[in-house]
PDB file of C-alpha atoms in Angstrom:
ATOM      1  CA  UNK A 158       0.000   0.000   0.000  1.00  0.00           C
ATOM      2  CA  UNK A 159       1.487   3.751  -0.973  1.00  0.00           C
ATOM      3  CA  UNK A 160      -0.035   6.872  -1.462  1.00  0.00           C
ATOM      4  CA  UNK A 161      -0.573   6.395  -5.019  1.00  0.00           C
ATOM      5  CA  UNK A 162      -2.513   3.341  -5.004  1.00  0.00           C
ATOM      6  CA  UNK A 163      -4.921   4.799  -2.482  1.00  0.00           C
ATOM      7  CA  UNK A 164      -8.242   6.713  -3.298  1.00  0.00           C
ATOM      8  CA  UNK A 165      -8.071  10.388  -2.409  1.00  0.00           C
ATOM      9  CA  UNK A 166     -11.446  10.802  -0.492  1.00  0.00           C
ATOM     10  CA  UNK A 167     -11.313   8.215   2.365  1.00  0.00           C
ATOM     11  CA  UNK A 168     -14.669   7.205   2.552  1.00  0.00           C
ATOM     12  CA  UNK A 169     -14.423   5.882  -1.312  1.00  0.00           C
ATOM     13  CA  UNK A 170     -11.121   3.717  -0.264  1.00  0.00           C
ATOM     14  CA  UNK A 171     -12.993   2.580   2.498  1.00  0.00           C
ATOM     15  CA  UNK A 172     -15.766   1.624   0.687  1.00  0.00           C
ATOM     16  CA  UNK A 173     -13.133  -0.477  -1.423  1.00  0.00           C
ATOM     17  CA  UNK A 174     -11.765  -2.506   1.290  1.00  0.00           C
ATOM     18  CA  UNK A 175     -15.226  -2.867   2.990  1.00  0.00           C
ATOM     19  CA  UNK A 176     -16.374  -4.359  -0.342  1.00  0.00           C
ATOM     20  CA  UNK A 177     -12.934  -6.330  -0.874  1.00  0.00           C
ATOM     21  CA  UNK A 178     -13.963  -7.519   2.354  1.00  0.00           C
ATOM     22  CA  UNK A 179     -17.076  -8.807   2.112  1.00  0.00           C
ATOM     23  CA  UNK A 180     -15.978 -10.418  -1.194  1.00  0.00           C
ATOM     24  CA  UNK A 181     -13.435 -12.359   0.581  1.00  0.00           C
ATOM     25  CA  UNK A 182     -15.868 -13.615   2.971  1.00  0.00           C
ATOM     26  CA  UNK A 183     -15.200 -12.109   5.487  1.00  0.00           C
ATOM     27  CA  UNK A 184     -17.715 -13.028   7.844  1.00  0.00           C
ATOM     28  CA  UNK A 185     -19.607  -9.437   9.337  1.00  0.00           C
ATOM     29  CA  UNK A 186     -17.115  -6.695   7.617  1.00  0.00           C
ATOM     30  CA  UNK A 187     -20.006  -3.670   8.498  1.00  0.00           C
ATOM     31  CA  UNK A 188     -19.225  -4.396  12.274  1.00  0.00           C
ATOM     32  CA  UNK A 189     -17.287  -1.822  13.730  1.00  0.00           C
ATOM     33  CA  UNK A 190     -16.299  -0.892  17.311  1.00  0.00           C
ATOM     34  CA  UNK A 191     -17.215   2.561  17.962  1.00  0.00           C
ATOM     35  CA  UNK A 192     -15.767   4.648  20.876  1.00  0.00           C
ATOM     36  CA  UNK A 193     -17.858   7.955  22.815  1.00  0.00           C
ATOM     37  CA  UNK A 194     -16.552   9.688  25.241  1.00  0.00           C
ATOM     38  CA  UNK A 195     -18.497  11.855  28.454  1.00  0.00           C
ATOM     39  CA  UNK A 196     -17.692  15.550  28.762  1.00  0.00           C
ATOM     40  CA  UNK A 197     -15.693  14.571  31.733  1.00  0.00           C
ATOM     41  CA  UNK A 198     -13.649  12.510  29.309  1.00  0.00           C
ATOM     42  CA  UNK A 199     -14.788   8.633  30.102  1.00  0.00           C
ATOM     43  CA  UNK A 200     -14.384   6.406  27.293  1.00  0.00           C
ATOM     44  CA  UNK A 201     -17.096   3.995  26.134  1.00  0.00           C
ATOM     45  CA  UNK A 202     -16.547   1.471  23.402  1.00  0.00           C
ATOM     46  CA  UNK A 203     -19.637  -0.499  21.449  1.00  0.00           C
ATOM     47  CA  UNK A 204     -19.965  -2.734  18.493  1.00  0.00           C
ATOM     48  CA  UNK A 205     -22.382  -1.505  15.975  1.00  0.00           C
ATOM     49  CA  UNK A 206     -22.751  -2.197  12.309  1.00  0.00           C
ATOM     50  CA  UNK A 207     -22.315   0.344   9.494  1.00  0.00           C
ATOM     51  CA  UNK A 208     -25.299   0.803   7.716  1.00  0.00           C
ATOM     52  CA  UNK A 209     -24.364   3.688   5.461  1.00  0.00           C
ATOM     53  CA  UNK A 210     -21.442   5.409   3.957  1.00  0.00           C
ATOM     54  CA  UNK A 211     -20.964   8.387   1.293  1.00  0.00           C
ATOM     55  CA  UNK A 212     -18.657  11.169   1.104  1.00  0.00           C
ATOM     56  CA  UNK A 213     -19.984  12.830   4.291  1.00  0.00           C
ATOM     57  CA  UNK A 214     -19.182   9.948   5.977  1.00  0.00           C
ATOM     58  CA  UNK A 215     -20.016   6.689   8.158  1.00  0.00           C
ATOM     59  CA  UNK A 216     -24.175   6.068   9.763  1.00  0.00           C
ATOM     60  CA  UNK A 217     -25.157   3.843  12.305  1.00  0.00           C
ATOM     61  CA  UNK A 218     -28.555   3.529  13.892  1.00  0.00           C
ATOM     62  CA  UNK A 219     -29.478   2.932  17.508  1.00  0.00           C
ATOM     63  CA  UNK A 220     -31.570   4.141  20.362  1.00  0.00           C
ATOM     64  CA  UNK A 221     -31.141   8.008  20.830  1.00  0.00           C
ATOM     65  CA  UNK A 222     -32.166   7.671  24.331  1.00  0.00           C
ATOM     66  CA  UNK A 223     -29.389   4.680  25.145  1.00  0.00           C
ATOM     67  CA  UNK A 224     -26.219   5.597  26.707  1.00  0.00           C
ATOM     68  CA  UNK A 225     -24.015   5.920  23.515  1.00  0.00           C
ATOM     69  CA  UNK A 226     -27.369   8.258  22.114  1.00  0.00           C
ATOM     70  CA  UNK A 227     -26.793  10.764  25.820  1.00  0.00           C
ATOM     71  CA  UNK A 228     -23.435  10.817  25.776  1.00  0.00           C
ATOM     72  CA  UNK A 229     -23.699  11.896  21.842  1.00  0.00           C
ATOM     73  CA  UNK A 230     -25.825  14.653  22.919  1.00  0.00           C
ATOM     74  CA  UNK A 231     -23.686  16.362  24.947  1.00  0.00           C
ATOM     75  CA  UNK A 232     -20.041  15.447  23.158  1.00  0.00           C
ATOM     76  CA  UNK A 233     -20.913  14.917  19.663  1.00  0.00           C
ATOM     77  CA  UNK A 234     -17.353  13.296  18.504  1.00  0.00           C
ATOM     78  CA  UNK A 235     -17.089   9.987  18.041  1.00  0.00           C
ATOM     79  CA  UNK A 236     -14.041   7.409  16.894  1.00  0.00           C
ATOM     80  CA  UNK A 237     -14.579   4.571  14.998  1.00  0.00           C
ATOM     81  CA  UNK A 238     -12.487   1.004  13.808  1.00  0.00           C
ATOM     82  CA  UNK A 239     -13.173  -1.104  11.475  1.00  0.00           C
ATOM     83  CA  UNK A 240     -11.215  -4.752  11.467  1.00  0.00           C
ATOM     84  CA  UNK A 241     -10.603  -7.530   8.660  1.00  0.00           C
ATOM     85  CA  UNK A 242      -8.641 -10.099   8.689  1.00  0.00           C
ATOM     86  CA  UNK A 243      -9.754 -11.343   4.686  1.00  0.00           C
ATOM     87  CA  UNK A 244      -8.721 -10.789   2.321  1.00  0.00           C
ATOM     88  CA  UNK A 245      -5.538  -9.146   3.884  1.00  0.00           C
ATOM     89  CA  UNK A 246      -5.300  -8.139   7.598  1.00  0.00           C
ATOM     90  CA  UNK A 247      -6.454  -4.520   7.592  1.00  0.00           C
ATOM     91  CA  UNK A 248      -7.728  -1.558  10.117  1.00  0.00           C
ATOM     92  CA  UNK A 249      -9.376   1.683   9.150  1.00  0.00           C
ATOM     93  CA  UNK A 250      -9.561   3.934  12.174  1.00  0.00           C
ATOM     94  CA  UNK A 251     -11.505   7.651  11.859  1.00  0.00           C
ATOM     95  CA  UNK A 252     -13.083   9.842  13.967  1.00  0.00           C
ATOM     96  CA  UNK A 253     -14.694  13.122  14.004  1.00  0.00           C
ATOM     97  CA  UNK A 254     -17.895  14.718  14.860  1.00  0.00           C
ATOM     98  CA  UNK A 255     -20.964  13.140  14.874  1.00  0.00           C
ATOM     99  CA  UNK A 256     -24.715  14.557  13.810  1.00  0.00           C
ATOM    100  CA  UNK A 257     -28.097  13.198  13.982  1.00  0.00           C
ATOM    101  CA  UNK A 258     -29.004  11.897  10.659  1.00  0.00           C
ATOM    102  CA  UNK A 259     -31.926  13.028   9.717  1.00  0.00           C
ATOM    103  CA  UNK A 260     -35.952  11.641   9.912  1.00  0.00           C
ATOM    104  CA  UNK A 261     -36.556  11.241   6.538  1.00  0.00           C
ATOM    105  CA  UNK A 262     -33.690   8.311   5.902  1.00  0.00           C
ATOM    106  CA  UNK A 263     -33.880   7.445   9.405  1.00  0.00           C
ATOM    107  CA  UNK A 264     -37.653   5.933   8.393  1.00  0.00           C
ATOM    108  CA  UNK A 265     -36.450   4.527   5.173  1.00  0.00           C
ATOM    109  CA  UNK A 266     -33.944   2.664   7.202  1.00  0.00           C
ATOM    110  CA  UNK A 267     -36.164   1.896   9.703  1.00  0.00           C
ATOM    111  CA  UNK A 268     -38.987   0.682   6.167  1.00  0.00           C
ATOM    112  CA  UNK A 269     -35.861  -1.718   5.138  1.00  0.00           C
ATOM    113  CA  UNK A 270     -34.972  -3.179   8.709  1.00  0.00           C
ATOM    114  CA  UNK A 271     -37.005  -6.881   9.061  1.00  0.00           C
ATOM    115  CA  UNK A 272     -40.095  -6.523  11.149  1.00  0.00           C
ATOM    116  CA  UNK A 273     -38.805  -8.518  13.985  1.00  0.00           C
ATOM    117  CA  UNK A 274     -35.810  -6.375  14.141  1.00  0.00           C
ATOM    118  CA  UNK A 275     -37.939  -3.322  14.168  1.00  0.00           C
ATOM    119  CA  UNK A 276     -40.528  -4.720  17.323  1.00  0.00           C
ATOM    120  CA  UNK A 277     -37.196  -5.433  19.060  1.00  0.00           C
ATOM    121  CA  UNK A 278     -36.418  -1.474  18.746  1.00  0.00           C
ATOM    122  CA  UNK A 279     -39.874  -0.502  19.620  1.00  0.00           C
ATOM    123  CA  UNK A 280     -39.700  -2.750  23.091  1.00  0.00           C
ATOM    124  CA  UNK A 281     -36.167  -2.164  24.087  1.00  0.00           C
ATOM    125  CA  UNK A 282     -35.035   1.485  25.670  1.00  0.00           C
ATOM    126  CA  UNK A 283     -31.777   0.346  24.691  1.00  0.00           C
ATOM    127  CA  UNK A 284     -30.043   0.530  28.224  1.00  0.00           C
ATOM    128  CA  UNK A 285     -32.417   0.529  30.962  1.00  0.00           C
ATOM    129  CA  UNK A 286     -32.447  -1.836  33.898  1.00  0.00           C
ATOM    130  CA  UNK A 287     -35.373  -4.382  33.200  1.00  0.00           C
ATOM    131  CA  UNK A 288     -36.801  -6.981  36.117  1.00  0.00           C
ATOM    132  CA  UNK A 289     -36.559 -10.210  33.769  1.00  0.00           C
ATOM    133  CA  UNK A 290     -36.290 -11.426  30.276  1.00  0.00           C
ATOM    134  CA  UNK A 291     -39.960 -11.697  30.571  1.00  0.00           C
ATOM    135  CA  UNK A 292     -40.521  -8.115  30.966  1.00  0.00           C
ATOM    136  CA  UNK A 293     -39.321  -8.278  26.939  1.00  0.00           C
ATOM    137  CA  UNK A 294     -41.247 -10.962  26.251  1.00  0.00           C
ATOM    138  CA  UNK A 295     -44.230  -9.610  27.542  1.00  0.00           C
ATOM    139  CA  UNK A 296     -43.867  -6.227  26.094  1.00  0.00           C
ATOM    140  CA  UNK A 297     -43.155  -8.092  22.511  1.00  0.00           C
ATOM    141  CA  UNK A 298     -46.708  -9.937  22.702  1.00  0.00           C
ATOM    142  CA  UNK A 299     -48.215  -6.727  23.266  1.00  0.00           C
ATOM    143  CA  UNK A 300     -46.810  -5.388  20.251  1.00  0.00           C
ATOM    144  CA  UNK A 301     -47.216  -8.375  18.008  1.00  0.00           C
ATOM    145  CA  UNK A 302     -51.276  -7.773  18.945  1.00  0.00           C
ATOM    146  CA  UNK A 303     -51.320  -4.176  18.109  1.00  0.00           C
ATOM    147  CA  UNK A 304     -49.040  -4.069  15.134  1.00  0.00           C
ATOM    148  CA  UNK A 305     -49.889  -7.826  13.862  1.00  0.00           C
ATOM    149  CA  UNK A 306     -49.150  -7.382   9.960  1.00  0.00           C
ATOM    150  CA  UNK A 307     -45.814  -7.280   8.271  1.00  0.00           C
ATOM    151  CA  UNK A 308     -45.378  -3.696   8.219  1.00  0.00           C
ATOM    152  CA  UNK A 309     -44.936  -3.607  11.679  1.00  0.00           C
ATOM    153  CA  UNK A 310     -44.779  -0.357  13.940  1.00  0.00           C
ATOM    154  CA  UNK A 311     -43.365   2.643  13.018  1.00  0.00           C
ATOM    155  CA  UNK A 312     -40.549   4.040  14.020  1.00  0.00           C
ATOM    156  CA  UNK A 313     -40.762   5.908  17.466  1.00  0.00           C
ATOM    157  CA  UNK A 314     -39.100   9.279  17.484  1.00  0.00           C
ATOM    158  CA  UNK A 315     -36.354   8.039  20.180  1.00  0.00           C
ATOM    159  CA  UNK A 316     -34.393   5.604  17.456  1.00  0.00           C
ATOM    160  CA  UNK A 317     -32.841   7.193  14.684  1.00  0.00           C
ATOM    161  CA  UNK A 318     -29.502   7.793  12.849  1.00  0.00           C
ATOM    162  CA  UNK A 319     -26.112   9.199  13.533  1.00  0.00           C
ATOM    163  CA  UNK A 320     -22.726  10.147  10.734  1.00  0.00           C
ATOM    164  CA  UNK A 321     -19.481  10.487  12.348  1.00  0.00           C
ATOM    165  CA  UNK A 322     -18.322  13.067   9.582  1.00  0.00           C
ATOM    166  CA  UNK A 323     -14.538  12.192   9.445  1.00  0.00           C
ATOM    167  CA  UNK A 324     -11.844  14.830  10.396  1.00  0.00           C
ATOM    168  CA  UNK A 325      -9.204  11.676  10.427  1.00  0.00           C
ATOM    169  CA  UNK A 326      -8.877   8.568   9.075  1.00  0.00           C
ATOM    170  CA  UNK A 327      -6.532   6.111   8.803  1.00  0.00           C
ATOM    171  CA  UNK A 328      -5.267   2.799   6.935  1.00  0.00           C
ATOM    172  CA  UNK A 329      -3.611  -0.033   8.277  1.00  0.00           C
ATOM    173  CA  UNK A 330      -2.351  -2.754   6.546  1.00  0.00           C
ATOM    174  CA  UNK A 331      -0.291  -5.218   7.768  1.00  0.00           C
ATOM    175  CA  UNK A 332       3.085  -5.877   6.686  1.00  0.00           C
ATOM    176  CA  UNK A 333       6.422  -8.515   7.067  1.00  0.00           C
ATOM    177  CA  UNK A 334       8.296  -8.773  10.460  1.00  0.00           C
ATOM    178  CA  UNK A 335       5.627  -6.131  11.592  1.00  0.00           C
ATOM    179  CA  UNK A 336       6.804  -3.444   8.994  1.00  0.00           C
ATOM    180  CA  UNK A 337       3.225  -2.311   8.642  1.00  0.00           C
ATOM    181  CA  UNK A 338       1.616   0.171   5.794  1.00  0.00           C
ATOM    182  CA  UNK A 339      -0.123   3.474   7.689  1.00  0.00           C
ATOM    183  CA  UNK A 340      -1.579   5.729   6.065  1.00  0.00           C
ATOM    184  CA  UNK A 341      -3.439   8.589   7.329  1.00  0.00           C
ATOM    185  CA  UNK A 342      -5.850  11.118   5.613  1.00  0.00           C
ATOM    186  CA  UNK A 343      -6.487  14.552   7.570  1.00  0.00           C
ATOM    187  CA  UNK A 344      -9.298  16.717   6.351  1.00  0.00           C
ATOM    188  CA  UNK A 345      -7.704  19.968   4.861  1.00  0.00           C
ATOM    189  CA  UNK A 346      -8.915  23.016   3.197  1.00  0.00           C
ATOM    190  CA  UNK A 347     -12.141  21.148   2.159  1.00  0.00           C
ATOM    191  CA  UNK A 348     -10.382  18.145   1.158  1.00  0.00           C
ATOM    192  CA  UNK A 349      -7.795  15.022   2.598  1.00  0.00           C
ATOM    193  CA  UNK A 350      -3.809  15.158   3.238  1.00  0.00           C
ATOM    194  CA  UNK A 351      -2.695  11.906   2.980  1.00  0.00           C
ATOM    195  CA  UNK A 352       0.594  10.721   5.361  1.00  0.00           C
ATOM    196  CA  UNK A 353       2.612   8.276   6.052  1.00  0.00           C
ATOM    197  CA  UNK A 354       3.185   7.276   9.603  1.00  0.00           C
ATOM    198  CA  UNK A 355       5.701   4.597  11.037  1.00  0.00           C
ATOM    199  CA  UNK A 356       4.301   1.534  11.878  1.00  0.00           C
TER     200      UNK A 356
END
């Protein structure tokens, strides 16, 4: 890997290896480990799964209301790493600040999730303490009744999307005797400086 061979926007190169990923077989390359931080400056790591990426950047959906959706609202900057091991071993790392994507492809996300998937969003404040697994349960039959057909129930206002917009991003790929390829892209003047780092 060198700077020529590399796609000047970021989000297109990692759109490459996501795809050279996935064609590889890798076996869940949208899953990426995103880190939040409070204001007082406690770290919080997550898996979620990528469900969107263009030139403004990387969306995941969740619960606004769940811990990672608070702590977004009062530090909106976010880090996130992605990790393959097919078809070579690679890393992207970015972070950068984060808004609320907004309702109108938040609900045709939430038209293209499975129903089952979308009950389980509608039933779950993603975080709070529950008595028992049957508290879910319960709270699923309820829903099944009032929302019985395959549309399902619509998406509550609490659930919704967020883009960490990148500011840096990185590529890691690894290399002999632990000689490793980094590169890293820093937003500049509207576009991306690309550098090489030592391994």
């Amino acid at each position: 890997m060198n700077e020529a061979s590399v796609d000047p926007d970021p989000m297109t190169q990692l759109s490459m290896w996501l795809e050279a990923a996935r064609a590889a077989g890798e076996p869940m390359p949208e899953a990426m480990a995103v880190a939040t931080a409070t204001t007082g400056g406690r770290p919080s790591l997550r898996m979620v799964l990528l469900r969107d990426i263009d030139h403004r950047g990387v969306v995941f959906y969740t619960d606004r209301e769940s811990e990672k959706g608070l702590v977004l609202t009062r530090n909106p900057f976010a880090a996130a790493l992605f990790h393959w091991l097919l078809p070579l071993r690679r890393q992207i790392r970015l972070s950068g600040a984060v808004e609320e994507v907004d309702d109108d492809q938040s609900d045709a996300y939430w038209r293209s999730r499975p129903v089952g998937a979308r009950r389980s969003a509608v039933i779950s404040h993603q975080s709070e303490v529950i008595a028992s697994r049957a508290v879910l349960e319960q709270r699923m039959a309820e829903l099944v009744d009032a929302f019985p057909g395959e549309t399902g129930p619509p998406r509550p206002p609490r659930w919704g999307g967020y883009r960490i917009r990148p500011e840096v991003v990185e590529l890691w790929e690894e290399g002999a005797d632990r000689l490793h390829d980094r590169l890293r892209y820093r937003a500049e003047h509207g576009g991306f400086r690309i550098e090489r780092l030592s391994p």
